[in-house]
Amino acid sequence: MKRVGRVLVTVMAALLGVCAFLGYRGEVTLVEPGFVAQAQAPVLIPLDPALVAGQVGAALVNIDVDATGFGIGAAGTGIVLTSDGQILTSHHVIKGAESLTVTDIANGLVYEATVLGYDSGADIALLSLGGAADLPTARLGTSSDLRISQDVLAIGDAGGDGGEPTSVAGPITDLDATIVAMNSADLTRKALNGMVEVAAPVMGGQSGGALADASGAVVGVITAASGEGARAQGKPANGYAVPIDTAMRIVAQIRSGTPTDTVHIGPTATLGVQVIDARPAGAQVSWAFYGQPAREAGITIGDVITAVDGTSITTAKALSAAINTRKPADPLRLEVTSPNGDTRTVDVVLARGVPN
């Protein structure tokens, strides 16, 4: 199975700086640069890349993703949060995963991972390694103390090749970058705000890896990188990371066991449909997958879902949010309008799906 390292990749257009995510399913992320924060910074500690890489590397894992439904595998990196195997990584690393195999850098052991939860909008996920114990853990810093021009180190499984992590260093150039992610397969978009931008050539496979400061503390989760298009135009290579404070707030929400409209907890439930916004309101079915709950219940292309368990559904996003708080095997009662205007009530039971 082909293995492709995942990372957000930057493409520079002629008139507008943009960033593109090249995932294993051809996802593309457009980045609109944010405003560079201006601050009077204290004297910064010099960064020793080799020293910091040695401190941080032992608290990383390599993640192999099996997404056989798409006919290809992928790879990324994770950060060890607890000695019993809670792993912080990027959501896009585990998106679509039917199974996850994780190799701990420190002990070389291989573990099967389960997804504890994720926030797709913030591109953060939390995993658990079965049978893990006594793993070296990352020392977490705070992203609130980061400064423009501060040197940091991005470290992870560059290229998705496994083995020891590789690292690149560079100065922080932006503390509030905005990334708009577009999936080239279905043209959906996702905004990532408040990203840390670093002038460093981050590579595929380093997604989910650590952005570390000169003391060896993890201050961000690597998510994005500039692409070949930028370099071809003589533009500087940049990497992007989710601030660690943002990531750990999401981790705390996942650990609480309470889902929200954005944070999903546990196994992913699926209705088995692709939907788009309907006019004037609702979620219109653009595809109903064979063998999945919606199709088995008679929902077909062109049907519009207008309510879930009595709650109005006005957009495709609203339907996703409603399902996000449910679990596999949960029953749903849907209000559905056919293309000819007929309305009906449809009862379904959600199936288990892959992280979305």
XYZ file of C-alpha atoms in Angstrom:
356
model
C 0.000 0.000 0.000
C 1.355 3.383 -0.945
C 2.197 5.640 1.994
C 1.967 9.392 1.620
C 3.067 11.890 4.246
C 0.425 14.434 5.103
C 0.930 18.146 5.588
C -0.664 21.417 4.556
C 1.252 22.747 1.562
C 1.528 26.366 0.443
C 1.080 27.511 -3.155
C 1.829 31.119 -4.117
C -0.500 32.648 -6.697
C 0.503 35.634 -8.808
C -1.642 38.144 -6.957
C -2.456 36.455 -3.655
C -0.435 34.329 -1.258
C -2.272 31.072 -0.740
C -1.568 27.755 0.967
C -2.621 24.349 -0.346
C -3.150 21.104 1.556
C -2.070 18.124 -0.499
C -3.455 15.163 1.410
C -3.534 11.622 0.144
C -6.994 12.227 -1.328
C -5.944 15.383 -3.127
C -7.232 17.849 -0.539
C -6.122 21.401 -1.252
C -5.861 24.177 1.315
C -5.864 27.849 0.383
C -4.183 30.140 2.882
C -4.971 33.814 3.215
C -2.126 35.401 5.195
C -3.191 37.002 8.467
C -1.848 40.160 10.029
C 1.628 39.922 11.522
C 1.479 40.655 15.221
C 3.797 43.410 16.393
C 5.293 43.121 19.851
C 8.289 44.306 21.811
C 9.979 41.000 22.527
C 12.445 40.273 25.314
C 15.872 38.872 24.508
C 15.252 35.414 23.045
C 17.150 32.263 24.018
C 19.309 31.034 21.113
C 17.986 27.842 19.550
C 20.255 24.785 19.418
C 18.452 22.625 16.800
C 20.329 19.402 17.589
C 19.788 19.760 21.336
C 16.078 20.531 21.003
C 15.549 17.728 18.468
C 17.088 15.280 20.928
C 14.853 16.500 23.737
C 11.616 16.451 21.758
C 12.122 13.525 19.370
C 11.800 10.845 22.050
C 8.269 12.061 22.830
C 6.996 11.633 19.264
C 5.333 8.774 17.404
C 5.001 7.883 13.729
C 1.413 7.306 12.591
C 0.483 4.996 9.704
C -3.042 5.356 8.342
C -4.983 2.622 6.546
C -7.802 4.157 4.560
C -8.537 1.263 2.211
C -11.781 2.822 1.091
C -9.633 5.309 -0.772
C -7.083 2.735 -1.987
C -4.083 4.387 -0.388
C -2.365 4.851 2.949
C -0.879 7.877 4.598
C 1.474 8.842 7.371
C 1.967 11.554 9.936
C 3.356 12.299 13.367
C 1.970 12.515 16.894
C 3.024 13.986 20.237
C 2.954 11.791 23.373
C 0.909 13.516 26.080
C 0.659 10.736 28.674
C 2.834 7.758 29.564
C -0.088 5.391 28.924
C -0.388 6.504 25.319
C -2.583 9.535 24.728
C -1.345 11.073 21.473
C -1.959 14.573 20.131
C -1.965 14.880 16.332
C -3.602 16.700 13.415
C -7.154 15.779 12.434
C -6.258 15.635 8.739
C -3.685 12.921 9.536
C -6.389 10.531 10.768
C -9.250 11.687 8.530
C -10.804 8.715 6.736
C -8.762 6.176 8.715
C -10.143 2.658 8.952
C -7.213 1.695 11.171
C -4.227 3.437 12.751
C -0.844 1.881 13.528
C 1.505 3.917 15.698
C 5.234 3.403 16.290
C 6.751 4.977 19.394
C 10.084 6.641 18.613
C 11.580 5.990 22.055
C 10.927 2.253 22.443
C 10.323 1.204 18.830
C 7.137 -0.662 19.756
C 4.089 -0.684 17.480
C 0.592 -0.047 18.836
C -2.928 -0.056 17.479
C -4.560 3.311 18.066
C -8.147 4.342 18.610
C -9.530 7.835 18.103
C -10.702 9.400 21.368
C -12.018 12.498 19.639
C -11.281 15.317 17.239
C -12.089 18.846 16.162
C -11.989 18.889 12.364
C -12.391 22.665 12.222
C -9.292 23.239 14.350
C -7.428 20.272 12.790
C -6.713 18.570 16.130
C -7.227 14.932 17.159
C -6.534 12.849 20.272
C -5.617 9.159 20.041
C -5.107 6.349 22.554
C -2.555 3.551 22.126
C -3.707 0.111 23.231
C -1.398 -1.490 25.808
C 1.029 1.422 26.025
C 2.903 2.116 29.272
C 5.887 4.136 30.485
C 6.184 6.205 27.320
C 8.345 9.352 27.470
C 6.052 12.363 27.311
C 6.441 15.779 25.735
C 7.037 18.816 27.900
C 4.409 21.367 26.963
C 5.042 25.087 26.928
C 2.609 27.917 26.262
C 2.002 29.579 22.932
C 0.968 32.813 24.641
C 4.642 33.705 25.157
C 5.673 33.301 21.505
C 7.166 36.310 19.743
C 7.828 37.404 16.181
C 11.408 36.492 15.115
C 11.678 33.839 17.837
C 13.490 30.764 16.511
C 11.588 27.488 16.824
C 12.033 23.915 15.615
C 9.522 21.866 13.594
C 10.093 18.136 14.068
C 8.263 15.089 12.709
C 8.219 12.206 10.229
C 9.223 14.163 7.114
C 8.094 12.368 3.969
C 6.173 9.781 5.997
C 9.103 7.368 5.741
C 9.149 6.310 9.396
C 12.236 5.997 11.543
C 13.806 8.853 13.456
C 12.079 12.230 13.097
C 13.681 15.017 11.097
C 13.627 18.680 11.971
C 13.859 22.147 10.444
C 14.365 25.425 12.273
C 13.275 28.960 11.518
C 11.937 32.187 12.999
C 8.285 32.889 13.731
C 6.927 35.321 11.141
C 3.222 35.489 12.064
C 1.203 34.722 15.186
C -2.250 34.932 13.590
C -2.219 33.369 10.125
C -5.490 32.182 8.544
C -5.735 29.052 6.399
C -8.787 28.192 4.293
C -8.792 24.484 3.448
C -10.454 23.270 0.266
C -10.963 19.610 -0.572
C -10.459 19.312 -4.324
C -12.658 16.193 -4.378
C -15.833 17.837 -3.058
C -14.796 21.529 -2.978
C -15.575 21.848 0.741
C -13.598 24.458 2.638
C -12.378 24.737 6.205
C -10.831 27.753 7.937
C -7.983 27.455 10.438
C -7.420 30.674 12.356
C -4.749 31.923 14.719
C -1.997 29.781 13.216
C 1.687 30.273 14.029
C 3.677 30.858 10.828
C 7.343 29.844 10.746
C 9.930 30.524 8.044
C 10.947 26.867 7.729
C 10.540 24.220 4.971
C 8.111 21.867 6.729
C 7.474 18.649 4.774
C 4.709 16.111 4.274
C 4.566 13.603 7.136
C 5.475 16.204 9.746
C 1.796 17.038 10.255
C 0.888 16.318 13.861
C 4.500 16.791 14.890
C 5.893 19.282 17.355
C 6.786 22.919 17.066
C 9.271 23.432 19.910
C 10.992 26.448 21.430
C 14.639 26.790 22.449
C 13.965 25.194 25.845
C 12.560 22.042 24.241
C 8.959 22.804 25.181
C 6.231 22.015 22.633
C 4.495 25.252 21.651
C 2.515 24.111 18.601
C 1.233 21.225 16.483
C 2.551 21.260 12.900
C -0.243 21.488 10.344
C 0.746 23.353 7.206
C 3.679 24.016 4.898
C 4.537 26.002 1.829
C 4.628 24.106 -1.454
C 6.792 23.787 -4.512
C 4.812 26.529 -6.235
C 6.014 29.061 -3.688
C 9.617 27.997 -3.981
C 9.422 28.027 -7.781
C 8.463 31.703 -7.592
C 11.296 32.474 -5.204
C 8.953 32.826 -2.248
C 10.174 31.781 1.212
C 9.221 28.382 2.588
C 6.807 28.623 5.503
C 5.318 26.187 7.988
C 2.136 26.601 10.032
C 1.212 25.214 13.443
C -1.817 25.181 15.725
C -0.778 26.941 18.970
C -0.376 24.437 21.796
C -2.759 26.403 24.038
C -5.494 26.010 21.411
C -4.717 22.323 20.936
C -4.808 21.554 24.660
C -8.155 23.299 25.125
C -9.558 20.870 22.564
C -7.817 17.952 24.296
C -9.468 18.985 27.575
C -12.871 19.036 25.870
C -12.298 15.568 24.426
C -11.167 14.232 27.802
C -14.324 15.627 29.398
C -16.353 13.244 27.247
C -18.798 15.994 26.297
C -19.235 16.540 22.544
C -19.955 19.932 21.030
C -20.926 21.103 17.563
C -17.209 21.119 16.690
C -15.648 18.511 18.988
C -16.507 14.883 18.274
C -16.031 12.257 20.983
C -15.315 8.566 20.345
C -16.240 6.517 17.261
C -17.698 8.442 14.347
C -21.345 7.912 13.439
C -22.467 8.165 9.839
C -25.723 8.516 7.951
C -23.957 7.532 4.747
C -24.747 10.568 2.614
C -23.018 13.476 0.969
C -25.052 16.662 1.252
C -25.026 20.227 -0.015
C -26.995 23.287 1.046
C -30.560 23.156 -0.240
C -32.633 26.133 -1.336
C -34.290 27.762 0.467
C -33.139 25.609 3.412
C -32.130 22.095 4.363
C -29.431 19.576 3.498
C -29.851 18.155 -0.008
C -28.564 14.644 -0.640
C -26.035 14.628 -3.483
C -25.080 10.993 -2.916
C -26.402 8.121 -0.787
C -23.851 5.363 -0.240
C -24.820 1.752 -0.876
C -25.412 -0.275 2.279
C -25.460 2.789 4.539
C -28.373 3.871 6.782
C -29.826 6.614 4.583
C -29.963 4.532 1.419
C -31.285 1.500 3.283
C -34.090 3.721 4.613
C -35.026 4.874 1.115
C -33.313 8.272 1.071
C -32.071 9.040 -2.437
C -30.255 11.717 -4.419
C -32.260 14.943 -4.479
C -34.038 14.372 -1.177
C -33.738 17.264 1.274
C -33.328 16.584 4.996
C -35.111 19.373 6.880
C -35.123 18.134 10.491
C -33.370 15.678 12.824
C -35.300 14.523 15.889
C -37.526 17.589 15.640
C -34.685 20.102 15.254
C -34.711 22.080 12.017
C -31.826 21.504 9.606
C -31.189 24.578 7.464
C -27.789 23.757 5.925
C -25.483 20.852 5.156
C -23.249 22.020 7.999
C -26.181 21.878 10.405
C -26.804 18.235 9.499
C -23.131 17.408 10.075
C -23.245 19.167 13.446
C -26.351 17.213 14.449
C -24.727 13.883 13.617
C -21.429 14.962 15.202
C -22.959 14.744 18.674
C -24.359 11.243 18.077
C -22.766 7.814 18.299
C -22.972 4.695 16.112
C -26.218 2.752 16.725
C -28.084 5.901 17.798
C -31.578 6.150 16.252
C -32.590 9.268 14.332
C -35.926 10.509 13.045
C -35.506 12.562 9.883
C -37.951 14.855 8.139
C -37.357 14.515 4.397
C -38.723 16.391 1.388
C -38.637 14.642 -1.988
C -37.758 16.452 -5.245
C -41.484 16.502 -6.104
C -42.291 18.307 -2.844
C -43.713 15.347 -0.927
C -42.670 15.166 2.735
C -42.146 12.083 4.855
C -40.657 10.933 8.162
C -37.769 8.466 7.978
C -36.359 6.495 10.923
C -32.726 5.408 10.674
C -30.028 3.950 12.915
C -26.583 5.491 12.507
C -23.730 3.247 11.405
C -20.074 3.388 12.389
C -17.989 5.453 9.997
C -14.443 6.745 9.670
C -13.231 10.052 11.167
C -14.516 12.849 8.957
